[in-house]
XYZ file of C-alpha atoms in Angstrom:
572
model
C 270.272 91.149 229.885
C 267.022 91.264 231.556
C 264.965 90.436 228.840
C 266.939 87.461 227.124
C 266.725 86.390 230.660
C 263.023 86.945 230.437
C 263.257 84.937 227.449
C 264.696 82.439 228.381
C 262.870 81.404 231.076
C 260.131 81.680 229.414
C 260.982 78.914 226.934
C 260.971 81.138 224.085
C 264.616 80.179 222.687
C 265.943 81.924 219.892
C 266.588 79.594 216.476
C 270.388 78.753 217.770
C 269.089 77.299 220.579
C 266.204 75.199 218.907
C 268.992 74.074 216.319
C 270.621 72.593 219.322
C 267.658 70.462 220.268
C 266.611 69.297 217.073
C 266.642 65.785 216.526
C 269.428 64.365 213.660
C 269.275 64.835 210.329
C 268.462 62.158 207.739
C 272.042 62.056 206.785
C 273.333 61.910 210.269
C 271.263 59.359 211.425
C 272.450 56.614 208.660
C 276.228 57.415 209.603
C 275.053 55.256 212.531
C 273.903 52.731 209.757
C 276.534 52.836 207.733
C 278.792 51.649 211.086
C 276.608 48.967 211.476
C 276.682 48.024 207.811
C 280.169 47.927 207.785
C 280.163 45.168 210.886
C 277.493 43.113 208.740
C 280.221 42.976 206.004
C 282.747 41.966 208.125
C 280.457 39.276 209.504
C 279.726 38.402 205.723
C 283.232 38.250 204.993
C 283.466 35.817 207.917
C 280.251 33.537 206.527
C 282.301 33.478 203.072
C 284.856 32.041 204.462
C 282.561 29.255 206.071
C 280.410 28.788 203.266
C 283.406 27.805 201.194
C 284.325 25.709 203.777
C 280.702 24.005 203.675
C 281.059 23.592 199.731
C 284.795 22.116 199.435
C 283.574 19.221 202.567
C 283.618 15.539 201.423
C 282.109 12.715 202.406
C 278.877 11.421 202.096
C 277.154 15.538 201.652
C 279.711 16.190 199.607
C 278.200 18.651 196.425
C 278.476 17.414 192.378
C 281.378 18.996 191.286
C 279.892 21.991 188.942
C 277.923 23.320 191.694
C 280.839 22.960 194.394
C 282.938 24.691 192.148
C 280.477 27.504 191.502
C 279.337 27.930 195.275
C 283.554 28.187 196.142
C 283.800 30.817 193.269
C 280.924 32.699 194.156
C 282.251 32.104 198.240
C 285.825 33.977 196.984
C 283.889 36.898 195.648
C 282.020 37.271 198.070
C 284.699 37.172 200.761
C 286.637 40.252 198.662
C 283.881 42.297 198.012
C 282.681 42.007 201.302
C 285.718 43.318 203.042
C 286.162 45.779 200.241
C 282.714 47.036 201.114
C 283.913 46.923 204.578
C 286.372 49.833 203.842
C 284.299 51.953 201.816
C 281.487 52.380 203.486
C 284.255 53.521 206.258
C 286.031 55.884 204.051
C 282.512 57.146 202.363
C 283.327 56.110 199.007
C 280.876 56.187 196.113
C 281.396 52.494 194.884
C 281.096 51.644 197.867
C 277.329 52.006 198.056
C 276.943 49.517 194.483
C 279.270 47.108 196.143
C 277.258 46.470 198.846
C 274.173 46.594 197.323
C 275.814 43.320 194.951
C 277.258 41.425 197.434
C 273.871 41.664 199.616
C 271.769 41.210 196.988
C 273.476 37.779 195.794
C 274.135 36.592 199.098
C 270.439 36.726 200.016
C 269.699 34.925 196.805
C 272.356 32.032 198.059
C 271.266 32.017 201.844
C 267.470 32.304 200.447
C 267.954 29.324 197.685
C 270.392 27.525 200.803
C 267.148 27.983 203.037
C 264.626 26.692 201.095
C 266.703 23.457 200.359
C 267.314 23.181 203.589
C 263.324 23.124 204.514
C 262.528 21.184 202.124
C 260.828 23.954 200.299
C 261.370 22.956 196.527
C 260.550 19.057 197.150
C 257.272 20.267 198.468
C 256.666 22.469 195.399
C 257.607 19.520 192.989
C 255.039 17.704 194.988
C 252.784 20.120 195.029
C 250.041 17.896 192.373
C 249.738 15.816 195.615
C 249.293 18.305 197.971
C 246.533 20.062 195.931
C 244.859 16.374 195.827
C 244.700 16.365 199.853
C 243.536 19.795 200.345
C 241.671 20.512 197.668
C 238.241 21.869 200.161
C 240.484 24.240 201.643
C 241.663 25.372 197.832
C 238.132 26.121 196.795
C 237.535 28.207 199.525
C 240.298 30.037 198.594
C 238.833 30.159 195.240
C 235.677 31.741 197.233
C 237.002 34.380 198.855
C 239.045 35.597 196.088
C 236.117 35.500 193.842
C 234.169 37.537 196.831
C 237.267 40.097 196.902
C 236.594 40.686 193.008
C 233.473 40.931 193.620
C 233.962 43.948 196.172
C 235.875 45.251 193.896
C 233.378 45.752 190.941
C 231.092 46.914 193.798
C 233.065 49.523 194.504
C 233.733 50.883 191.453
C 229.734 51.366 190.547
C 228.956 52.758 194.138
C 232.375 54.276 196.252
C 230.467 55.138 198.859
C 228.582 52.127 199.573
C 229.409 50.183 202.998
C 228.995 46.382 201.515
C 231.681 46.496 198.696
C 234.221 47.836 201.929
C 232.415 44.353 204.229
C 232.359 42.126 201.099
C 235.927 42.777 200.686
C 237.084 42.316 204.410
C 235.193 38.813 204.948
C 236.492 37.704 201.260
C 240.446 38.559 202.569
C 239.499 36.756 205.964
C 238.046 33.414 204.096
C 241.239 33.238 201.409
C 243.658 34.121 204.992
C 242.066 31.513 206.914
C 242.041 28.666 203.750
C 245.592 29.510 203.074
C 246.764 28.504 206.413
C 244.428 25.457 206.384
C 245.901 24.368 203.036
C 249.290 25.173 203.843
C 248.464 23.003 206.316
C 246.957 19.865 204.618
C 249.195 20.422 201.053
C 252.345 19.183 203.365
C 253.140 15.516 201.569
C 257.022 16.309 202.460
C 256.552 17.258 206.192
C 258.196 20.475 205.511
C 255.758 22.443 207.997
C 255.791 20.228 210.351
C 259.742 19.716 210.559
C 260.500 23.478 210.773
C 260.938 22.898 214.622
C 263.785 20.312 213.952
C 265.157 22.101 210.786
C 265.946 25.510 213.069
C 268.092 23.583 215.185
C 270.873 22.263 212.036
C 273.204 25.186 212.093
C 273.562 25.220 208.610
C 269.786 26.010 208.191
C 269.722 28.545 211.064
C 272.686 30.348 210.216
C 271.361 30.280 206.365
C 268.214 32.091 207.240
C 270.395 34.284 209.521
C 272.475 35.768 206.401
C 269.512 36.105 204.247
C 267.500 37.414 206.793
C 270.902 40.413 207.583
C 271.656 40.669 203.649
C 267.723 41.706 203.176
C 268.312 44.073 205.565
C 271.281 45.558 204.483
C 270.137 45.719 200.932
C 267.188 47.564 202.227
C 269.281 49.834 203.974
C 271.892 50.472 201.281
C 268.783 50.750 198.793
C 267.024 54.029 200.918
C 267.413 57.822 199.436
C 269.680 58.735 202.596
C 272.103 55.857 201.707
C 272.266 57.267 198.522
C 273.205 61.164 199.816
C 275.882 59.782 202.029
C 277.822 58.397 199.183
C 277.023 60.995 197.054
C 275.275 58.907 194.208
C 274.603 60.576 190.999
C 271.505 60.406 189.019
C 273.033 58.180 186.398
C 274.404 55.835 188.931
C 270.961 55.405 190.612
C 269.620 55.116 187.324
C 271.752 52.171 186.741
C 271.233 50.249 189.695
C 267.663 50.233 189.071
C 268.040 48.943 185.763
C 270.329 46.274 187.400
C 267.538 45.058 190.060
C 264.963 44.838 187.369
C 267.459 42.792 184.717
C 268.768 40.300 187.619
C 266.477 37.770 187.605
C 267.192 36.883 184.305
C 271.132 38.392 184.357
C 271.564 35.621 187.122
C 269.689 33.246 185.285
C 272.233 33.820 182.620
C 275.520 33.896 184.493
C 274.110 30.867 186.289
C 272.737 28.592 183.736
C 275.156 29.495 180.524
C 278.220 31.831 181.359
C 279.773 29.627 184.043
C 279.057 26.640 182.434
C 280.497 27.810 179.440
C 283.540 28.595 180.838
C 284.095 25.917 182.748
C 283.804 23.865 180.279
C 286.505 25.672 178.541
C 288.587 24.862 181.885
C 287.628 21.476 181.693
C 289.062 20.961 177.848
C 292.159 21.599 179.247
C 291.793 18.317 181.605
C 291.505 14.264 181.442
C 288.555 14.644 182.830
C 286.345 11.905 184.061
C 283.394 12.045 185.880
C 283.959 8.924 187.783
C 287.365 9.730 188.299
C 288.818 11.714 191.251
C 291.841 12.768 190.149
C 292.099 14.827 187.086
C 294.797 15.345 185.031
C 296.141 18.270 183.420
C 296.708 18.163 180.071
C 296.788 21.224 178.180
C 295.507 21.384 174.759
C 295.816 17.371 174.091
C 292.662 17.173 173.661
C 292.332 19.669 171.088
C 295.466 18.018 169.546
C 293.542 14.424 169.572
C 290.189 15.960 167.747
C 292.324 17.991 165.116
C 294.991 15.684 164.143
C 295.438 14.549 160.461
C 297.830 12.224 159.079
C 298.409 11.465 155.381
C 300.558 9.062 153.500
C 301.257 7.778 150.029
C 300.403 4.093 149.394
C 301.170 1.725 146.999
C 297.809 0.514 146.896
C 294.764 2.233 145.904
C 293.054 0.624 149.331
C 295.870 0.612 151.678
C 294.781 0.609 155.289
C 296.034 1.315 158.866
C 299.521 0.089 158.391
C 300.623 3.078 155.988
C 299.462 6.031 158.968
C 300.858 6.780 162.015
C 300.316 4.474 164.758
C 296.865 5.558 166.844
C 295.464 6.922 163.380
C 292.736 5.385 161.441
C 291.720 5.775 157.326
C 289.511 8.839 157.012
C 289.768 8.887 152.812
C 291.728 7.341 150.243
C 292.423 9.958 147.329
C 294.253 9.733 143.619
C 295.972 12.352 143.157
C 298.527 12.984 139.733
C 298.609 9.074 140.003
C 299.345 8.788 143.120
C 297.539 7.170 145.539
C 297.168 8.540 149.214
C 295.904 7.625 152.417
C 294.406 10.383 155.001
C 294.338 9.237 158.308
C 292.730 10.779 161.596
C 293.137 10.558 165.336
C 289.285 10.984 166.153
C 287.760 9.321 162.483
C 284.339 9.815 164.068
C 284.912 13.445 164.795
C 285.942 14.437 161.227
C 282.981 11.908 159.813
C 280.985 14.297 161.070
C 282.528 17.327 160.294
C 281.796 15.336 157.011
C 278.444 15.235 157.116
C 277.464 18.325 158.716
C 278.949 20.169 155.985
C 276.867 17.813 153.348
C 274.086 18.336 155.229
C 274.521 21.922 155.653
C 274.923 22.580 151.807
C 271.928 20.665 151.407
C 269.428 21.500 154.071
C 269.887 25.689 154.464
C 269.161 25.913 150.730
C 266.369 23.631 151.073
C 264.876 25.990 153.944
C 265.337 29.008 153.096
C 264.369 29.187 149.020
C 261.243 27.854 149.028
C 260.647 30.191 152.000
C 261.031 33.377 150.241
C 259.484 32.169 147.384
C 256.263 30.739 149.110
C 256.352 34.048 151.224
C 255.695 36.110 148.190
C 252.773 34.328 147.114
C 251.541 34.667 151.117
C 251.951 37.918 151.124
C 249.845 38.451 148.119
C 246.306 39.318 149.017
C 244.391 36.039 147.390
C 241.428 35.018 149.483
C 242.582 32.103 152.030
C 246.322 32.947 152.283
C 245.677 33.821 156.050
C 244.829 30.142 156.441
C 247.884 28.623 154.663
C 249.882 31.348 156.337
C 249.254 28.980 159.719
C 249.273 25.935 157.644
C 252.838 26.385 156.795
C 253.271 27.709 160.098
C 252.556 24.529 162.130
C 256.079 22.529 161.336
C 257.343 25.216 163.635
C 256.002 24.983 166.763
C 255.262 21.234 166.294
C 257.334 19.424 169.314
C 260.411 17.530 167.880
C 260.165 14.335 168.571
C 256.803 13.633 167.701
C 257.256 15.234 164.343
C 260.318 12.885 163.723
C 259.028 9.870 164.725
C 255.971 10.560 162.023
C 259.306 10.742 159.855
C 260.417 8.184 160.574
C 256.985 5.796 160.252
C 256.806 7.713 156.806
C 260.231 6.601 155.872
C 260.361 2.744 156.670
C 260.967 0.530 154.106
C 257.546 -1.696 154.246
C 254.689 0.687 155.671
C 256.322 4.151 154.810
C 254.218 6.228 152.679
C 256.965 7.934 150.700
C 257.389 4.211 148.852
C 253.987 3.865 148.920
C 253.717 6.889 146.426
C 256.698 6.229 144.954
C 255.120 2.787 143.865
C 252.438 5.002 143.025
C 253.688 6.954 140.336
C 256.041 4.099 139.453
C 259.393 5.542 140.362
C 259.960 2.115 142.020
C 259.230 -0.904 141.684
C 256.139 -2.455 143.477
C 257.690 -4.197 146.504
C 261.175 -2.714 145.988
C 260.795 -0.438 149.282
C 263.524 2.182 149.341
C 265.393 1.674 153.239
C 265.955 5.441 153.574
C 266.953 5.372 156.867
C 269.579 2.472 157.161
C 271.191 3.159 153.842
C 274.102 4.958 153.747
C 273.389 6.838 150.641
C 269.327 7.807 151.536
C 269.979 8.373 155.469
C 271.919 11.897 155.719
C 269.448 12.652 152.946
C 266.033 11.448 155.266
C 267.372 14.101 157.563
C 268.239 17.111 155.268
C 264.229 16.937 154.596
C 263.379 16.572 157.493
C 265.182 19.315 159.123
C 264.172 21.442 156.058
C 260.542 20.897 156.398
C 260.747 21.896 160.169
C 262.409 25.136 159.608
C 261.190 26.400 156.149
C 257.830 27.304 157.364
C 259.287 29.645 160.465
C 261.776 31.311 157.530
C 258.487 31.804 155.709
C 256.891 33.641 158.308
C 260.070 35.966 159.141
C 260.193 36.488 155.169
C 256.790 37.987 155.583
C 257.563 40.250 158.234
C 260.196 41.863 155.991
C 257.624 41.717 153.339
C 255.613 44.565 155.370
C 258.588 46.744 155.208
C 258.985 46.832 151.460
C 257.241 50.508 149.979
C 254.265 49.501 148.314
C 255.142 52.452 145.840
C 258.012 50.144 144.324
C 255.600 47.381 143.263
C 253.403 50.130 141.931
C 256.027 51.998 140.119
C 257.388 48.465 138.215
C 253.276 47.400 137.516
C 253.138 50.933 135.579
C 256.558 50.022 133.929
C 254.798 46.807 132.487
C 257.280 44.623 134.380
C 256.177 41.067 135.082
C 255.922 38.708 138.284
C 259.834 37.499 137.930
C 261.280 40.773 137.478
C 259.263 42.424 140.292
C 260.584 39.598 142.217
C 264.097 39.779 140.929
C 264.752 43.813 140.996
C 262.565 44.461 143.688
C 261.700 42.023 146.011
C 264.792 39.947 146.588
C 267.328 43.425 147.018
C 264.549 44.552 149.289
C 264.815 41.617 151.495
C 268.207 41.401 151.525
C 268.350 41.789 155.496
C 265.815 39.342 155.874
C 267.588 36.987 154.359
C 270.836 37.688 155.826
C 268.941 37.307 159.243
C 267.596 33.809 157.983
C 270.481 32.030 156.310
C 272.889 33.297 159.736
C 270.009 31.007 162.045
C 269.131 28.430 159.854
C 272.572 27.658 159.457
C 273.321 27.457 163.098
C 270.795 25.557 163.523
C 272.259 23.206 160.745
C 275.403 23.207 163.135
C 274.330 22.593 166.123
C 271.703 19.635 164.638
C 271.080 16.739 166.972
C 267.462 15.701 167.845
C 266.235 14.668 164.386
C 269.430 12.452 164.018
C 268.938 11.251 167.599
C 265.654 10.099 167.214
C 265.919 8.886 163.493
C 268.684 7.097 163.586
C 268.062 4.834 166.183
C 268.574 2.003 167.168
C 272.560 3.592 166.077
C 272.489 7.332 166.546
C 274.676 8.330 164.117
C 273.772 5.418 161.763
C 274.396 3.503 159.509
C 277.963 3.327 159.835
C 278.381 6.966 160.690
C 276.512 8.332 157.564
C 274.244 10.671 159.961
C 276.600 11.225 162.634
C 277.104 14.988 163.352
C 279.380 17.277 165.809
C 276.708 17.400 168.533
C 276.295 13.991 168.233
C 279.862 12.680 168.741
C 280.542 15.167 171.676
C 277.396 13.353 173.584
C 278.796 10.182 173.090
C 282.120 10.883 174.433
C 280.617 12.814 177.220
C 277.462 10.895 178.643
C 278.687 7.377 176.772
C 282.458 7.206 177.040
C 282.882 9.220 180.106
C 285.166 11.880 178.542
C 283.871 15.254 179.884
C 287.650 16.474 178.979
C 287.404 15.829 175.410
C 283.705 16.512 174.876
C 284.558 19.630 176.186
C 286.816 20.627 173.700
C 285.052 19.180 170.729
C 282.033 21.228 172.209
C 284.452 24.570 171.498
C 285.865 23.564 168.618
C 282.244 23.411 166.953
C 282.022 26.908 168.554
C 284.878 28.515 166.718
C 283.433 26.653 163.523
C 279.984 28.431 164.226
C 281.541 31.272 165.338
C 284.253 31.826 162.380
C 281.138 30.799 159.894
C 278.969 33.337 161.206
C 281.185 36.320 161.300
C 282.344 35.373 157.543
C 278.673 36.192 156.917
C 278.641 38.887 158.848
C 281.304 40.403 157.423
C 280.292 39.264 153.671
C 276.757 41.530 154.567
C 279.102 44.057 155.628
C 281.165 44.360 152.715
C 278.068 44.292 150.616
C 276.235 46.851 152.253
C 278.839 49.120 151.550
C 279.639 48.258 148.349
C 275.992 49.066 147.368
C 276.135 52.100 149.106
C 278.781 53.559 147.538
C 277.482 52.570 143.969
């Protein structure tokens, strides 16, 4: 007794009693933390709630409606997960660690992106030309002491232990710190500096930067290594989440720019929708109905009109058939004229692209002297911009100064002075734009041919040169089963692309897109019209998926055609 009394006294404590004193563990301390987190996401719950409020207000800031919709959306997930959160972090659950980590994450993004509108922070970057005009002194010092940082920097790595590289280095930082303010300060044409005062008062502002500002923090928190041994997180889990931070820019970019959009453009199909129009109507799938209905009719006439269809249908075709003569009829004649044409033109222009592609990539991939140059040659319709490239088109085309009559008086196809009107003809125009379209594209194919050119053995092509066999059956038993992929690859874009076609018709057919008389009208085409022209977001809408499925159920037919064929050969 004596000496543990000695002992103690002395301060010497056995380990027991130094356990006792030490200060909390790592994991204890963030239990503390995870309290507080689980207040922030009750508070974020309660901001949910408001923000929703703030996007569903009218009046004079009330929000377009595809971004009001999007903000309440986002507003009701963030309001469950939130609470959710809420709970587990309280009960220690393992999902609830990703949870919060989500719901932080994008509601810093919101707040953030809320902020900056709020301080004018992206007008001043649009205007930021102006701004560099005004302060441009202050920008080349910047320039100065960035170049004397560099500088320092090659110092330093010929001589470490040299003192001016370390000086150079610290004045260089100082000159670029003390320009940036002064050009911060000068590059203001929107006042947004200057009104940061006034914008802290607007409670929508403050309590913006408040959220992003708590949701930073709690995303830091939730991010650290003891957050992740209180909630037990595996190795694959963190794994995951990392991936996730480094894929959300663009992920969000994504859901933001094409999967809601998408789908609410599905919802809106199912609505008389009109942009000038409050009140929206439900209609189910009329609209589809409109777009897809036929109706057909004998006649006693071979050129029987309007009268023999259904009243609200128009004459699509008149057909002969066993002597008969009938009348088909549509709801929407535009729509199926250019389900018309885009099927003419797709017939026409993907064999036109892709043929003389992966022949003219053979001879490119031959090693002649030069074919590196026409390589880019044939390369340049590709990256060429659009427009320009059609409206050289369409100088080529006209009827009086046009080159192509110009030759074609040339070799005598026509007749001088008889100038062919390709593009208001109803016969030439569709056909203007099948070249057109295949001259832009063929060169691209040409290039991807070549790529799978590289991946053909060279010991085939030496095997059939020491069976005697000549250029066409090389190209015929070895070259074309070879690139079989390839050209799977290139006749599934091209013909998209074919779908979906809508510039070169824009621009060429003017001053009628679609012109003449609906000879060059395509899908695209007529849903723009009835969207941006009539006013008809509801039915553009669901002409927009209809020409999905149609891409969609033409695409996997070639996918599954490849399929089938691939393992047909495989078994033979």
């Amino acid at each position: 007794m004596g000496e543990a009394s000695a002992i103690a006294l002395s301060g010497d404590a056995p380990d027991a009693t130094r356990a006792e004193r030490r200060p909390d563990t790592p994991a204890e301390a963030f239990r503390r933390t995870a309290t507080l987190l689980s207040i922030w996401h009750v508070i974020g719950a309660a901001a949910s709630v408001v923000g929703m409020l703030l996007a569903s207000r009218g009046g004079d800031q009330e929000l377009p409606w595809m971004p009001r919709y999007a903000l309440q959306g986002f507003f009701v997930f963030a309001f469950a997960v939130n609470l959710a959160a809420a709970y587990g972090i309280r009960t220690t659950a393992r999902w609830a660690r990703p949870a919060s980590l989500v719901v932080n994450y994008l509601l810093a993004v919101v707040a953030g992106s809320t902020t900056l509108h709020q301080f004018n922070a992206f007008r001043a970057l649009g205007d930021l030309g102006e701004g560099l005009f005004k302060a441009f002194v202050p920008f080349l010092v910047i320039c100065v002491g960035l170049i004397a940082v560099l500088v320092a920097g090659q110092l330093a790595a010929d001589d470490p232990t040299a003192p001016v590289p370390r000086t150079l280095r610290r004045i260089g930082l100082g000159i670029a710190a003390v320009a940036g303010v002064w050009f911060v300060i000068l590059a203001d044409p929107t006042g947004m500096i200057s009104s940061i005062g006034d914008t802290l008062t607007k409670p929508l502002a403050f309590g913006a930067l408040a959220i992003t500002i708590g949701a930073a923090l709690a995303c830091r928190a939730m991010w650290s290594r003891d957050a992740a041994r209180h909630f037990g997180t595996t190795r694959a889990t963190e794994d995951t989440l990392s991936g996730l931070a480094f894929l959300s820019p663009n992920l969000i970019g994504f859901l933001v720019f094409f999967a809601f959009p998408l789908l609410f453009s599905l919802w809106v199909s199912f609505f008389d929708w009109k942009t000038t129009n409050t009140g929206r109507e439900f209609i189910g799938l009329d609209n589809y109905v409109r777009a897809l209905s036929l109706d057909i009719s004998g006649a006693d006439a071979a050129g029987a009109g309007n009268e023999v269809l259904k009243p609200g249908y128009q004459v699509l075709m008149h057909m002969d058939w066993f002597g008969q003569n009938w009348v088909l009829g549509a709801r929407d004649i535009e729509f199926w004229l250019s389900l018309r044409n885009i099927v003419v033109f797709l017939v026409l222009a993907v064999p036109l692209a892709v043929l003389p592609a992966l022949g003219l990539s053979s001879i490119l991939a031959s090693k002649l002297p030069g074919m590196k140059v026409f390589r880019a040659i044939y390369f340049i319709p590709s990256v060429a911009g659009v427009i320009g490239v059609a409206i050289v088109w369409g100088q080529m085309f006209d009827a009086t100064i046009g080159w192509i009559n110009y030759l074609l008086d040339v070799v005598g196809v026509s007749e001088a002075g008889q100038g062919q009107a390709w593009l208001s003809e109803r016969s030439t125009a569709l056909l203007s734009m099948v070249i057109v379209f295949a001259w832009m594209n063929f060169g691209f194919n040409t290039v991807l041919y070549l790529a799978g050119h590289q991946g053909i053995p060279k010991e085939l092509y030496e095997a059939a040169e020491i069976d005697g066999a000549n250029t066409w059956q090389v190209f015929k038993r070895i070259t074309v089963p070879q690139l079989r992929n390839t050209t799977f690859y290139v006749l599934v874009t091209t013909s998209i692309l074919a779908l979906q076609l809508f510039d070169i018709v824009w621009i060429l057919s003017r001053p009628e897109p679609g012109g003449p008389n609906n000879a060059t009208s395509t899908p695209v085409l007529t849903l723009y019209e009835e969207a941006f022209q009539n006013n008809s977001q509801g039915y553009a809408s669901a002409l927009a998926w209809i020409l999905f499925l149609i891409i969609f159920g033409f695409t996997f037919f070639q996918f599954r055609q490849q399929r089938d064929e691939s393992t047909s050969g495989g078994v033979s």
